[in-house]
């Protein structure tokens, strides 16, 4: 911790990341007009530092440099220093991360940019130590050199900035128009197949990110083609990620990524968006395979989120740090002696054997619990123990270890509530509620949706991006709209509250008004009412987190089919065409967009259940549909003759002629714009759903 007792300007901010730097000796500004006006007045360059509160290397750079009086003196003398939370201002982060990648060939956080007062960058990098170390330049070298160049010839430096801006603008033209066909799905599959790690799952080498939307695409590809290897790739990856140290076997939840190919040593921070997306994919794997283990893992992740990441008012927090007490991973690792102390000798030794907790350790002298080399089942066979009995004993031990771990100093929790990431968690909870028939998950999703719509929406309806400590701020970005709409669509199908679908339609309409590019199609990252940066980018790459444009492509096609809105259907087609060239270049880098393409080119399928939702026969039909893996089907409840039936009919025209037959709940399964004979028998419905496997028509 800094010994400086005088706060800087960041002390007035709400961001946990900015507040972490509020007592640095650096004279930080938040991103603001004031900072750039002073830079122009004093003819100083901007030193821009971007990070987030749970970022390990951001903590390292702060401790080494930003808490250091010598570094602070250089920054305060020669620069205007600006600190940005990437999660509050993803527009600023996306733009300058693109600059860094263009200039250096790589990126990451903390992100370090030096730029003119006009926001034009002329130097970029990531983490820098205080002094030169291991071939990496230090700030004590860099800062005087850059300041000297600025003072000697600011016009030349500004010219370099102009050139970098032009090059960045060219690189950020994401939408290359073209035509798409389902062939792109085959090409993407082959690309995944080429980089698939058959030994440990996942794609490529270390570091390995979960990127679960890749796996969700492969599940759909398997559904479409019955290519068994696609399903094998999904299952092996899901199994391996869960068995590794990437998964918290004591308290549940997944870490952000693995530093090694085996998924053993994670970067210990836990992000809400990763756990939301992984919940989605494990639920889909359960629906596709019927294997209960995937449902169990999803439920454990949900238990973690509801326990540790949920605000009392219903919203979801952003992240938990990798570090505690200044050490990465300290909260999560164990020694055999500590385990035995908690569990006793017999149960402690058993737990250590199964979860590879050894005296030598697997992480800096300590052990990360894992099942990489042996599952519980194989350990039971080796130890000649009953599997069920072993699982019972291990679970009792896990609970004791969890209670013991709760007494440790916890990692920092970033408790700001982001609209976009909450949208993803709402989506995941809704999917789990459907597949597992758990209305409590839908209730948790509804509380979060109500929180966002009440706390993060202005009176004029404009979404905002961040809520913390009673304050909602920052105009919502395309991700905020697209992910929340995605969540509301899924939550409609989980609860059949048509007001949620109506909200999705309205927010989608606002999104198109604020973000749509009338000239070339596609959605800009920030709205027409947002701060104008030196370019207005469109993000389409589905990296660790999918892009708003990809989610919007899926939403547009779903909402067009729900509402029979021809104009919306046209926009959905334009969205696919706008980015066709980008997909042609690198199909496997756009997994969620591929999911939207799979939906668009698959055989249209709608399932309408007409009946009284209070009756068990109606609920039985709903459970049957929700339990199946039908990724391209829309599920609709028509409470014929009941409350809201008329409103549902206006919103979803398809239901208008769908009625219960003979007073019994009735299912209408429609494919390729034609409905099959309605059924009131559960077994007949099951047969129709099982026959709904040919989604290859294009």
XYZ file of C-alpha atoms in Angstrom:
698
model
C 0.000 0.000 0.000
C 1.115 3.549 -0.687
C 2.338 5.641 2.207
C 0.979 8.775 0.542
C -1.842 10.138 2.727
C -3.070 12.862 0.389
C -5.742 11.781 -2.082
C -5.674 12.693 -5.746
C -8.704 13.396 -7.956
C -9.622 9.712 -8.207
C -10.889 9.719 -4.628
C -14.163 11.184 -5.940
C -14.736 8.338 -8.412
C -16.968 5.258 -8.003
C -14.832 2.759 -9.906
C -13.067 0.288 -7.567
C -10.085 0.380 -9.947
C -9.762 4.153 -9.867
C -10.239 4.169 -6.111
C -7.332 1.729 -5.771
C -5.143 4.542 -7.178
C -6.735 7.400 -5.224
C -3.791 7.697 -2.811
C -0.976 7.316 -5.338
C 1.488 10.227 -5.411
C 0.713 10.431 -9.142
C -1.564 13.402 -9.839
C -4.137 11.241 -11.659
C -7.090 12.573 -13.592
C -10.067 10.439 -14.564
C -10.836 10.475 -18.299
C -12.427 13.898 -18.561
C -12.543 17.112 -20.597
C -10.615 18.776 -17.781
C -7.607 16.515 -18.273
C -7.334 17.189 -21.999
C -7.942 20.913 -21.634
C -5.128 21.202 -19.089
C -2.860 19.139 -21.349
C -3.516 21.565 -24.204
C -3.027 24.588 -21.969
C 0.247 23.320 -20.532
C 1.393 21.681 -23.783
C 1.934 18.305 -22.126
C 1.375 14.814 -23.522
C -1.152 12.476 -21.928
C 0.033 9.385 -20.051
C -2.972 7.054 -20.247
C -3.099 3.954 -18.030
C -5.985 1.505 -18.499
C -6.731 -1.511 -16.321
C -9.305 -3.040 -14.006
C -9.533 -3.704 -10.300
C -8.943 -7.485 -10.342
C -5.957 -7.357 -12.724
C -2.812 -8.899 -11.192
C -0.270 -7.030 -13.334
C -2.151 -3.789 -12.799
C -1.523 -4.285 -9.069
C 2.145 -5.021 -9.741
C 2.623 -1.888 -11.834
C 0.862 0.236 -9.232
C 3.026 -1.080 -6.413
C 6.280 -0.796 -8.362
C 5.668 2.488 -10.144
C 2.535 4.448 -9.345
C 3.166 4.282 -5.599
C 6.772 5.302 -6.200
C 7.720 8.952 -5.583
C 10.426 8.964 -8.270
C 8.091 7.753 -11.028
C 5.314 10.018 -9.788
C 7.624 13.050 -9.943
C 8.369 12.367 -13.633
C 4.703 11.864 -14.486
C 3.564 14.943 -12.578
C 6.279 17.140 -14.113
C 6.063 16.149 -17.767
C 2.629 14.583 -18.328
C -1.048 14.759 -17.596
C -1.717 11.313 -16.143
C -5.134 9.779 -16.881
C -6.434 6.562 -15.326
C -9.279 4.569 -16.945
C -11.252 1.538 -15.764
C -11.595 -0.574 -18.906
C -14.866 -2.033 -17.648
C -16.442 1.407 -17.253
C -15.064 2.796 -20.514
C -14.743 -0.147 -22.908
C -14.955 2.327 -25.799
C -11.688 3.959 -24.734
C -10.138 0.578 -23.955
C -11.113 -1.037 -27.278
C -9.753 1.870 -29.257
C -6.378 2.155 -27.561
C -5.960 -1.607 -27.248
C -6.251 -1.698 -31.040
C -3.528 0.943 -31.161
C -1.285 -1.137 -28.918
C -1.851 -4.288 -30.978
C -1.133 -2.385 -34.204
C 2.083 -0.853 -32.815
C 3.480 -3.787 -30.835
C 1.726 -6.892 -32.128
C 0.257 -7.714 -28.740
C -1.955 -6.298 -26.013
C -3.104 -6.788 -22.448
C -3.558 -4.982 -19.174
C -2.352 -2.737 -17.760
C -2.448 -0.871 -21.050
C -0.027 2.044 -21.317
C -0.524 4.769 -23.936
C 1.237 8.099 -24.421
C -0.661 10.492 -26.671
C -1.132 14.098 -27.675
C -3.651 16.359 -25.938
C -5.849 15.665 -28.993
C -5.962 11.972 -27.939
C -3.716 10.780 -30.775
C -1.295 8.077 -29.554
C 2.416 7.960 -30.344
C 3.583 5.268 -27.896
C 1.930 2.069 -26.647
C 2.720 -0.890 -24.438
C 1.361 -2.917 -21.542
C 3.120 -3.546 -18.222
C 6.358 -1.682 -17.588
C 8.513 -2.072 -14.454
C 9.949 0.954 -12.721
C 13.462 0.316 -14.048
C 14.716 -1.781 -16.954
C 14.527 -5.493 -16.092
C 14.952 -8.726 -18.065
C 15.138 -6.803 -21.323
C 11.922 -4.902 -20.630
C 12.245 -1.122 -20.649
C 11.400 0.655 -17.423
C 9.355 3.796 -16.860
C 12.388 5.643 -15.540
C 13.889 5.256 -19.039
C 10.752 5.654 -21.116
C 9.169 8.697 -19.493
C 12.120 11.101 -19.878
C 12.785 9.943 -23.451
C 9.207 10.477 -24.608
C 8.911 13.789 -22.776
C 12.163 14.920 -24.379
C 10.924 14.046 -27.886
C 7.684 15.917 -27.216
C 9.518 19.015 -25.994
C 12.069 18.962 -28.837
C 9.638 18.584 -31.737
C 5.955 18.346 -30.776
C 4.924 18.772 -34.431
C 6.893 15.665 -35.428
C 5.384 13.676 -32.555
C 1.904 14.879 -33.540
C 2.593 13.737 -37.114
C 3.485 10.260 -35.825
C 0.225 10.289 -33.870
C -1.703 11.146 -37.038
C -0.102 8.246 -38.880
C -0.947 5.840 -36.056
C -4.541 7.083 -36.022
C -4.868 6.512 -39.779
C -3.411 3.017 -39.533
C -5.657 2.150 -36.583
C -8.738 3.386 -38.428
C -7.901 1.105 -41.359
C -7.388 -1.900 -39.080
C -10.654 -1.291 -37.260
C -12.863 -1.549 -40.340
C -14.511 -4.730 -39.118
C -17.439 -4.886 -41.497
C -16.418 -6.091 -44.929
C -19.634 -6.693 -46.798
C -20.390 -9.898 -48.632
C -22.704 -12.876 -48.857
C -22.740 -15.785 -46.452
C -23.888 -19.368 -46.749
C -23.897 -22.324 -44.411
C -20.543 -23.381 -45.938
C -18.895 -20.950 -43.525
C -19.984 -23.245 -40.676
C -18.092 -26.157 -42.225
C -14.974 -24.019 -42.689
C -15.116 -22.846 -39.093
C -15.469 -26.417 -37.854
C -12.382 -27.498 -39.797
C -10.414 -24.595 -38.303
C -11.390 -25.606 -34.778
C -10.497 -29.197 -35.603
C -6.998 -28.160 -36.734
C -6.102 -26.349 -33.490
C -7.942 -28.668 -31.103
C -5.847 -30.151 -28.287
C -6.998 -33.763 -28.143
C -4.985 -34.445 -24.974
C -6.308 -31.696 -22.718
C -9.146 -30.125 -24.670
C -9.389 -26.534 -25.730
C -7.791 -24.916 -28.744
C -4.158 -24.006 -29.257
C -1.502 -23.904 -26.578
C -0.947 -21.889 -23.419
C -2.394 -19.638 -22.247
C -5.821 -21.227 -22.675
C -9.074 -19.307 -22.335
C -12.428 -21.037 -21.800
C -14.147 -19.175 -24.700
C -17.182 -21.338 -24.170
C -19.047 -19.827 -27.128
C -16.642 -21.838 -29.337
C -18.010 -24.965 -27.682
C -21.614 -23.789 -27.975
C -21.056 -23.361 -31.710
C -19.612 -26.877 -31.947
C -22.667 -28.269 -30.141
C -24.847 -26.674 -32.797
C -22.582 -27.981 -35.529
C -22.969 -31.486 -34.085
C -26.741 -31.002 -33.953
C -26.764 -29.845 -37.577
C -24.390 -32.445 -39.081
C -24.209 -35.273 -36.499
C -20.428 -34.967 -36.728
C -19.435 -36.953 -33.640
C -15.977 -35.414 -33.383
C -17.551 -32.001 -32.819
C -19.340 -33.388 -29.759
C -16.189 -35.180 -28.613
C -14.257 -31.908 -28.757
C -16.900 -30.208 -26.638
C -17.123 -32.949 -24.023
C -13.384 -33.427 -23.643
C -12.848 -29.674 -23.262
C -15.653 -29.264 -20.729
C -14.392 -32.253 -18.749
C -10.780 -31.113 -18.801
C -11.542 -27.523 -17.823
C -13.568 -28.717 -14.873
C -10.950 -31.243 -13.755
C -8.167 -28.674 -13.842
C -7.226 -25.928 -11.435
C -9.110 -23.511 -13.660
C -12.122 -24.669 -11.658
C -12.368 -23.873 -7.967
C -13.049 -27.320 -6.539
C -13.579 -25.935 -3.033
C -15.851 -22.926 -3.622
C -16.911 -23.404 -7.263
C -16.678 -21.068 -10.232
C -14.110 -20.782 -13.025
C -11.039 -18.572 -13.170
C -10.382 -16.338 -16.167
C -7.844 -18.494 -18.005
C -5.175 -21.153 -17.596
C -1.491 -20.274 -17.860
C -0.679 -23.804 -19.045
C -2.103 -26.217 -21.598
C -3.367 -28.679 -18.950
C -5.747 -26.160 -17.305
C -3.794 -26.628 -14.057
C -2.548 -23.168 -13.037
C -5.154 -20.485 -13.566
C -4.904 -16.760 -13.559
C -6.928 -16.863 -10.379
C -9.286 -13.932 -10.939
C -12.932 -14.871 -11.493
C -14.998 -12.837 -13.948
C -18.784 -12.752 -14.047
C -18.896 -13.006 -17.829
C -16.785 -16.188 -17.934
C -18.978 -17.902 -15.375
C -22.137 -16.795 -17.190
C -20.952 -18.083 -20.569
C -19.628 -21.337 -19.124
C -22.939 -21.909 -17.342
C -24.644 -21.526 -20.721
C -22.393 -24.089 -22.384
C -22.495 -26.687 -19.598
C -26.294 -26.432 -19.627
C -26.371 -26.916 -23.394
C -24.030 -29.896 -23.079
C -26.397 -31.408 -20.523
C -29.346 -30.925 -22.873
C -27.402 -32.393 -25.798
C -25.975 -35.447 -24.010
C -28.278 -36.027 -21.055
C -25.171 -36.402 -18.841
C -26.003 -35.159 -15.377
C -22.421 -34.142 -14.584
C -22.725 -31.109 -16.856
C -25.871 -29.953 -15.090
C -24.133 -30.425 -11.732
C -21.193 -28.261 -12.783
C -23.547 -25.549 -14.056
C -25.449 -25.613 -10.773
C -22.229 -25.294 -8.810
C -21.207 -22.236 -10.850
C -24.633 -20.713 -10.257
C -24.301 -21.447 -6.540
C -21.012 -19.516 -6.539
C -22.519 -16.538 -8.373
C -25.610 -16.375 -6.171
C -23.516 -16.777 -3.019
C -20.573 -14.487 -3.711
C -21.380 -12.278 -6.686
C -24.942 -11.084 -6.097
C -25.928 -7.677 -4.755
C -28.714 -7.652 -2.130
C -30.879 -5.775 -4.646
C -30.420 -8.459 -7.310
C -27.689 -7.267 -9.660
C -24.470 -9.214 -10.176
C -20.981 -8.001 -9.288
C -18.197 -7.939 -11.848
C -15.185 -9.900 -10.607
C -12.998 -11.266 -7.851
C -9.271 -10.612 -7.740
C -6.485 -13.104 -8.330
C -4.538 -11.686 -5.387
C -5.029 -11.647 -1.648
C -2.542 -10.319 0.884
C -0.440 -9.216 -2.079
C 0.045 -12.748 -3.445
C -1.562 -14.253 -6.506
C -3.646 -17.318 -5.711
C -2.946 -17.315 -1.963
C -6.639 -17.633 -1.120
C -7.045 -20.778 -3.259
C -3.990 -22.980 -2.575
C -3.279 -25.590 0.101
C -0.619 -27.699 1.781
C -1.176 -31.284 2.965
C -0.605 -30.226 6.569
C -3.360 -27.613 6.382
C -5.820 -30.066 4.816
C -5.071 -32.684 7.484
C -5.419 -30.062 10.197
C -8.936 -29.268 8.958
C -10.127 -32.790 8.102
C -8.144 -35.083 10.357
C -5.524 -37.549 9.216
C -7.636 -40.178 7.448
C -9.991 -37.870 5.527
C -7.240 -35.333 4.966
C -4.904 -37.846 3.363
C -7.771 -39.166 1.239
C -8.633 -35.681 -0.009
C -4.989 -34.897 -0.751
C -4.600 -38.126 -2.747
C -7.668 -37.509 -4.868
C -7.034 -33.791 -5.505
C -3.223 -33.977 -5.890
C -2.301 -31.883 -2.854
C 1.336 -32.761 -2.199
C 4.290 -31.596 -0.177
C 6.126 -30.523 -3.341
C 3.075 -28.634 -4.570
C 2.155 -27.611 -8.107
C 2.153 -23.824 -7.646
C 4.966 -22.016 -5.849
C 5.308 -24.633 -3.128
C 1.568 -24.994 -2.575
C -1.082 -27.100 -4.293
C -4.027 -26.179 -6.470
C -6.679 -28.891 -6.000
C -7.309 -30.664 -9.303
C -8.403 -33.929 -10.923
C -6.213 -33.731 -14.033
C -4.426 -37.053 -13.695
C -7.250 -39.036 -12.093
C -10.991 -38.522 -11.789
C -12.911 -39.387 -8.640
C -14.094 -42.555 -10.409
C -10.584 -43.721 -11.341
C -9.342 -42.886 -7.829
C -12.157 -44.988 -6.375
C -11.116 -47.960 -8.490
C -7.459 -47.519 -7.557
C -8.296 -47.271 -3.849
C -10.876 -50.078 -4.104
C -13.609 -47.810 -2.720
C -17.248 -47.493 -3.648
C -17.616 -44.472 -5.962
C -20.789 -43.182 -4.332
C -19.289 -43.506 -0.867
C -16.098 -41.740 -1.957
C -18.068 -38.859 -3.459
C -20.028 -38.495 -0.219
C -16.844 -38.363 1.848
C -15.179 -35.897 -0.511
C -18.195 -33.607 -0.457
C -18.225 -33.584 3.345
C -14.529 -32.704 3.264
C -15.086 -29.998 0.652
C -17.643 -28.310 2.860
C -15.242 -28.287 5.822
C -12.414 -26.952 3.678
C -14.699 -24.267 2.281
C -15.711 -23.173 5.776
C -12.039 -23.052 6.768
C -11.120 -21.109 3.624
C -13.828 -18.563 4.365
C -11.754 -17.491 7.382
C -8.863 -16.494 5.113
C -8.463 -12.950 3.859
C -10.590 -12.850 0.726
C -9.476 -11.442 -2.600
C -10.830 -8.017 -3.486
C -14.306 -8.085 -5.018
C -15.140 -5.575 -7.744
C -18.731 -4.810 -6.759
C -19.711 -2.571 -9.631
C -22.676 -3.819 -11.630
C -22.272 -3.783 -15.411
C -25.330 -3.915 -17.643
C -23.610 -6.018 -20.296
C -22.235 -8.707 -17.997
C -25.520 -8.835 -16.084
C -27.249 -9.463 -19.397
C -25.042 -12.519 -19.905
C -25.752 -13.838 -16.406
C -29.485 -13.293 -16.889
C -29.238 -15.290 -20.116
C -27.341 -18.123 -18.412
C -29.686 -18.334 -15.434
C -32.685 -18.391 -17.737
C -31.170 -21.244 -19.760
C -30.495 -23.151 -16.544
C -34.014 -22.491 -15.274
C -35.425 -23.992 -18.463
C -33.196 -27.037 -18.755
C -33.178 -27.955 -15.062
C -36.777 -26.932 -14.288
C -35.551 -24.647 -11.518
C -37.871 -21.611 -11.249
C -35.592 -20.144 -8.573
C -32.981 -19.520 -11.256
C -35.526 -17.640 -13.355
C -36.454 -15.645 -10.251
C -32.805 -14.667 -9.699
C -32.539 -13.672 -13.357
C -35.739 -11.638 -13.072
C -34.445 -9.773 -10.020
C -31.308 -8.848 -11.936
C -33.313 -7.783 -14.992
C -35.579 -5.630 -12.834
C -32.520 -4.108 -11.172
C -30.977 -3.155 -14.516
C -34.216 -1.802 -15.948
C -34.900 0.250 -12.817
C -31.429 1.403 -11.797
C -29.562 1.563 -15.099
C -32.136 3.110 -17.384
C -32.744 6.846 -17.583
C -36.222 8.321 -17.626
C -35.990 8.635 -21.418
C -35.227 4.895 -21.645
C -31.495 5.222 -22.408
C -29.508 2.336 -20.932
C -26.495 3.144 -18.801
C -23.439 0.936 -18.456
C -22.368 0.884 -14.799
C -23.945 1.081 -11.351
C -22.051 1.366 -8.099
C -22.654 2.898 -4.705
C -25.999 4.382 -5.692
C -24.761 5.923 -8.945
C -25.566 4.839 -12.498
C -23.176 6.279 -15.087
C -21.835 6.096 -18.649
C -24.054 5.789 -21.695
C -24.609 2.143 -22.499
C -22.555 0.580 -25.287
C -23.752 -1.863 -27.921
C -22.745 -4.776 -25.656
C -25.060 -3.453 -22.929
C -28.038 -3.446 -25.272
C -27.261 -6.675 -27.127
C -26.447 -8.809 -24.071
C -29.415 -7.506 -22.079
C -31.785 -8.177 -24.988
C -30.316 -11.684 -25.253
C -30.959 -12.206 -21.552
C -34.528 -10.907 -21.768
C -35.354 -13.201 -24.704
C -34.097 -16.234 -22.777
C -35.891 -15.084 -19.635
C -39.131 -14.763 -21.578
C -38.813 -18.416 -22.603
C -38.065 -19.408 -19.004
C -41.032 -17.566 -17.481
C -43.324 -16.793 -20.444
C -43.892 -13.298 -19.107
C -44.567 -11.545 -22.387
C -43.634 -8.157 -20.891
C -40.010 -9.329 -20.946
C -40.188 -9.999 -24.675
C -41.809 -6.601 -25.154
C -38.912 -5.007 -23.246
C -36.477 -6.869 -25.487
C -38.237 -5.537 -28.599
C -38.132 -1.970 -27.283
C -34.480 -2.104 -26.256
C -33.576 -3.671 -29.586
C -35.353 -0.811 -31.350
C -33.396 1.706 -29.276
C -30.156 -0.127 -30.067
C -30.762 0.125 -33.811
C -31.568 3.833 -33.505
C -28.459 4.622 -31.479
C -25.818 2.307 -32.962
C -26.795 1.268 -36.495
C -24.523 2.312 -39.374
C -26.929 3.513 -42.030
C -24.182 3.553 -44.640
C -22.563 0.139 -44.284
C -24.742 -1.755 -41.817
C -23.704 -3.231 -38.517
C -23.565 -1.622 -35.105
C -21.005 0.844 -33.831
C -19.528 0.180 -30.407
C -20.742 3.436 -28.879
C -23.933 5.323 -29.612
C -24.515 8.402 -31.722
C -24.964 10.319 -28.463
C -21.645 9.109 -27.003
C -18.272 10.826 -26.732
C -16.602 11.027 -30.151
C -13.183 9.390 -30.132
C -10.830 9.562 -33.116
C -12.744 6.741 -34.786
C -16.066 5.004 -34.202
C -15.283 1.293 -34.199
C -17.391 -1.783 -34.764
C -16.368 -4.878 -32.827
C -17.125 -8.277 -34.334
C -14.386 -10.529 -32.939
C -15.674 -13.078 -30.423
C -12.681 -13.401 -28.117
C -12.731 -14.148 -24.388
C -16.103 -12.428 -24.462
C -18.341 -12.367 -27.552
C -19.049 -9.100 -29.354
C -22.225 -7.073 -29.174
C -22.609 -7.322 -32.948
C -22.641 -11.122 -32.733
C -25.236 -11.161 -29.956
C -27.275 -8.587 -31.877
C -27.205 -10.773 -34.994
C -28.742 -13.641 -33.015
C -31.261 -11.357 -31.291
C -32.383 -9.739 -34.543
C -33.174 -13.080 -36.136
C -35.008 -14.334 -33.052
C -37.062 -11.175 -32.569
C -37.934 -11.045 -36.268
C -39.324 -14.575 -36.030
C -41.190 -13.863 -32.803
C -42.852 -10.700 -34.058
C -43.193 -11.337 -37.814
C -41.667 -7.867 -38.278
C -40.514 -7.601 -41.916
C -38.365 -4.527 -41.255
C -36.604 -6.332 -38.415
C -36.083 -9.360 -40.618
C -34.438 -7.117 -43.192
C -32.136 -5.649 -40.534
C -31.209 -9.176 -39.451
C -30.156 -10.001 -43.010
C -28.211 -6.743 -43.305
C -26.388 -7.545 -40.065
C -25.127 -10.833 -41.519
C -24.079 -9.239 -44.802
C -22.302 -6.335 -43.114
C -19.682 -8.604 -41.551
C -19.514 -11.402 -44.135
C -16.039 -10.390 -45.296
C -14.670 -10.445 -41.755
C -16.046 -13.939 -41.221
C -14.645 -15.180 -44.523
C -11.180 -14.120 -43.393
C -11.260 -15.905 -40.018
C -14.453 -17.916 -39.390
C -13.378 -19.494 -36.092
C -12.759 -16.084 -34.524
C -16.484 -15.364 -34.603
C -18.157 -18.193 -32.688
C -21.271 -16.349 -31.517
C -21.745 -14.825 -34.962
C -21.531 -18.372 -36.343
C -24.269 -19.346 -33.891
C -26.395 -16.541 -35.354
C -25.661 -17.841 -38.865
C -26.586 -21.359 -37.806
C -29.882 -19.984 -36.491
C -30.514 -17.947 -39.636
C -29.750 -20.763 -42.080
C -31.257 -23.593 -40.061
C -34.778 -24.867 -40.568
C -37.076 -22.388 -38.762
C -38.718 -24.056 -35.792
C -41.327 -22.767 -33.369
C -43.038 -24.683 -30.577
C -46.259 -23.218 -29.239
C -47.803 -24.681 -26.117
C -51.412 -23.604 -25.701
C -52.840 -24.151 -22.255
C -53.354 -22.918 -18.754
C -49.899 -22.372 -17.169
C -51.356 -23.195 -13.751
C -52.139 -26.758 -14.842
C -49.651 -29.587 -14.443
C -50.318 -30.917 -17.959
C -49.184 -27.579 -19.427
C -46.116 -27.500 -17.209
C -45.256 -31.086 -18.177
C -45.202 -30.072 -21.845
C -43.074 -27.026 -21.049
C -40.598 -29.196 -19.140
C -40.388 -31.610 -22.056
C -39.537 -28.841 -24.498
C -37.171 -27.033 -22.157
C -35.207 -30.190 -21.425
C -34.375 -30.849 -25.071
C -31.417 -29.369 -26.964
C -33.262 -27.359 -29.605
C -30.987 -24.352 -30.134
C -32.799 -23.045 -33.196
C -36.355 -23.438 -31.902
C -38.440 -20.661 -30.372
C -40.627 -21.767 -27.485
C -43.852 -19.853 -26.864
C -46.647 -20.237 -24.347
C -50.127 -19.170 -25.409
C -52.228 -18.918 -22.250
C -55.315 -19.225 -24.427
C -58.287 -17.553 -22.803
C -56.195 -16.569 -19.797
C -54.774 -13.284 -18.590
C -52.522 -11.687 -21.165
C -53.582 -13.980 -24.020
C -54.645 -11.051 -26.186
C -51.396 -9.175 -25.596
C -49.370 -12.298 -26.406
C -51.304 -12.654 -29.659
C -50.498 -9.088 -30.679
C -46.808 -9.456 -29.824
C -46.374 -12.966 -31.290
C -48.791 -13.379 -34.226
C -47.946 -17.084 -34.608
C -50.034 -17.996 -31.553
C -53.267 -16.373 -32.683
C -54.845 -19.569 -34.057
C -53.249 -21.936 -31.549
C -55.760 -23.134 -28.953
C -55.986 -26.006 -26.453
C -57.843 -28.908 -28.058
C -60.592 -30.579 -26.086
C -59.747 -28.462 -23.066
C -56.294 -30.073 -22.812
C -52.874 -28.455 -23.102
C -51.814 -28.730 -26.739
C -48.420 -28.429 -28.425
C -47.950 -27.104 -31.959
C -44.550 -27.958 -33.454
C -43.871 -25.873 -36.555
C -40.925 -26.365 -38.901
C -40.004 -24.709 -42.171
C -43.065 -22.457 -41.990
C -45.469 -25.375 -41.612
C -47.047 -26.722 -38.431
C -47.444 -30.405 -37.786
C -50.638 -31.827 -36.365
C -51.170 -30.537 -32.817
C -50.661 -33.035 -30.005
C -52.034 -33.213 -26.488
C -50.192 -36.357 -25.483
C -46.805 -35.990 -23.806
C -45.336 -39.067 -25.492
C -46.383 -37.772 -28.898
C -44.729 -34.424 -28.143
C -41.581 -36.233 -27.095
C -41.547 -38.089 -30.395
C -41.918 -34.851 -32.360
C -39.059 -33.238 -30.442
C -36.781 -36.223 -30.937
C -37.479 -36.004 -34.633
C -36.407 -32.368 -34.619
C -32.789 -33.185 -35.399
C -32.488 -32.374 -39.094
C -31.506 -28.733 -38.994
C -29.367 -28.912 -42.116
C -31.911 -27.394 -44.501
C -30.610 -24.111 -45.821
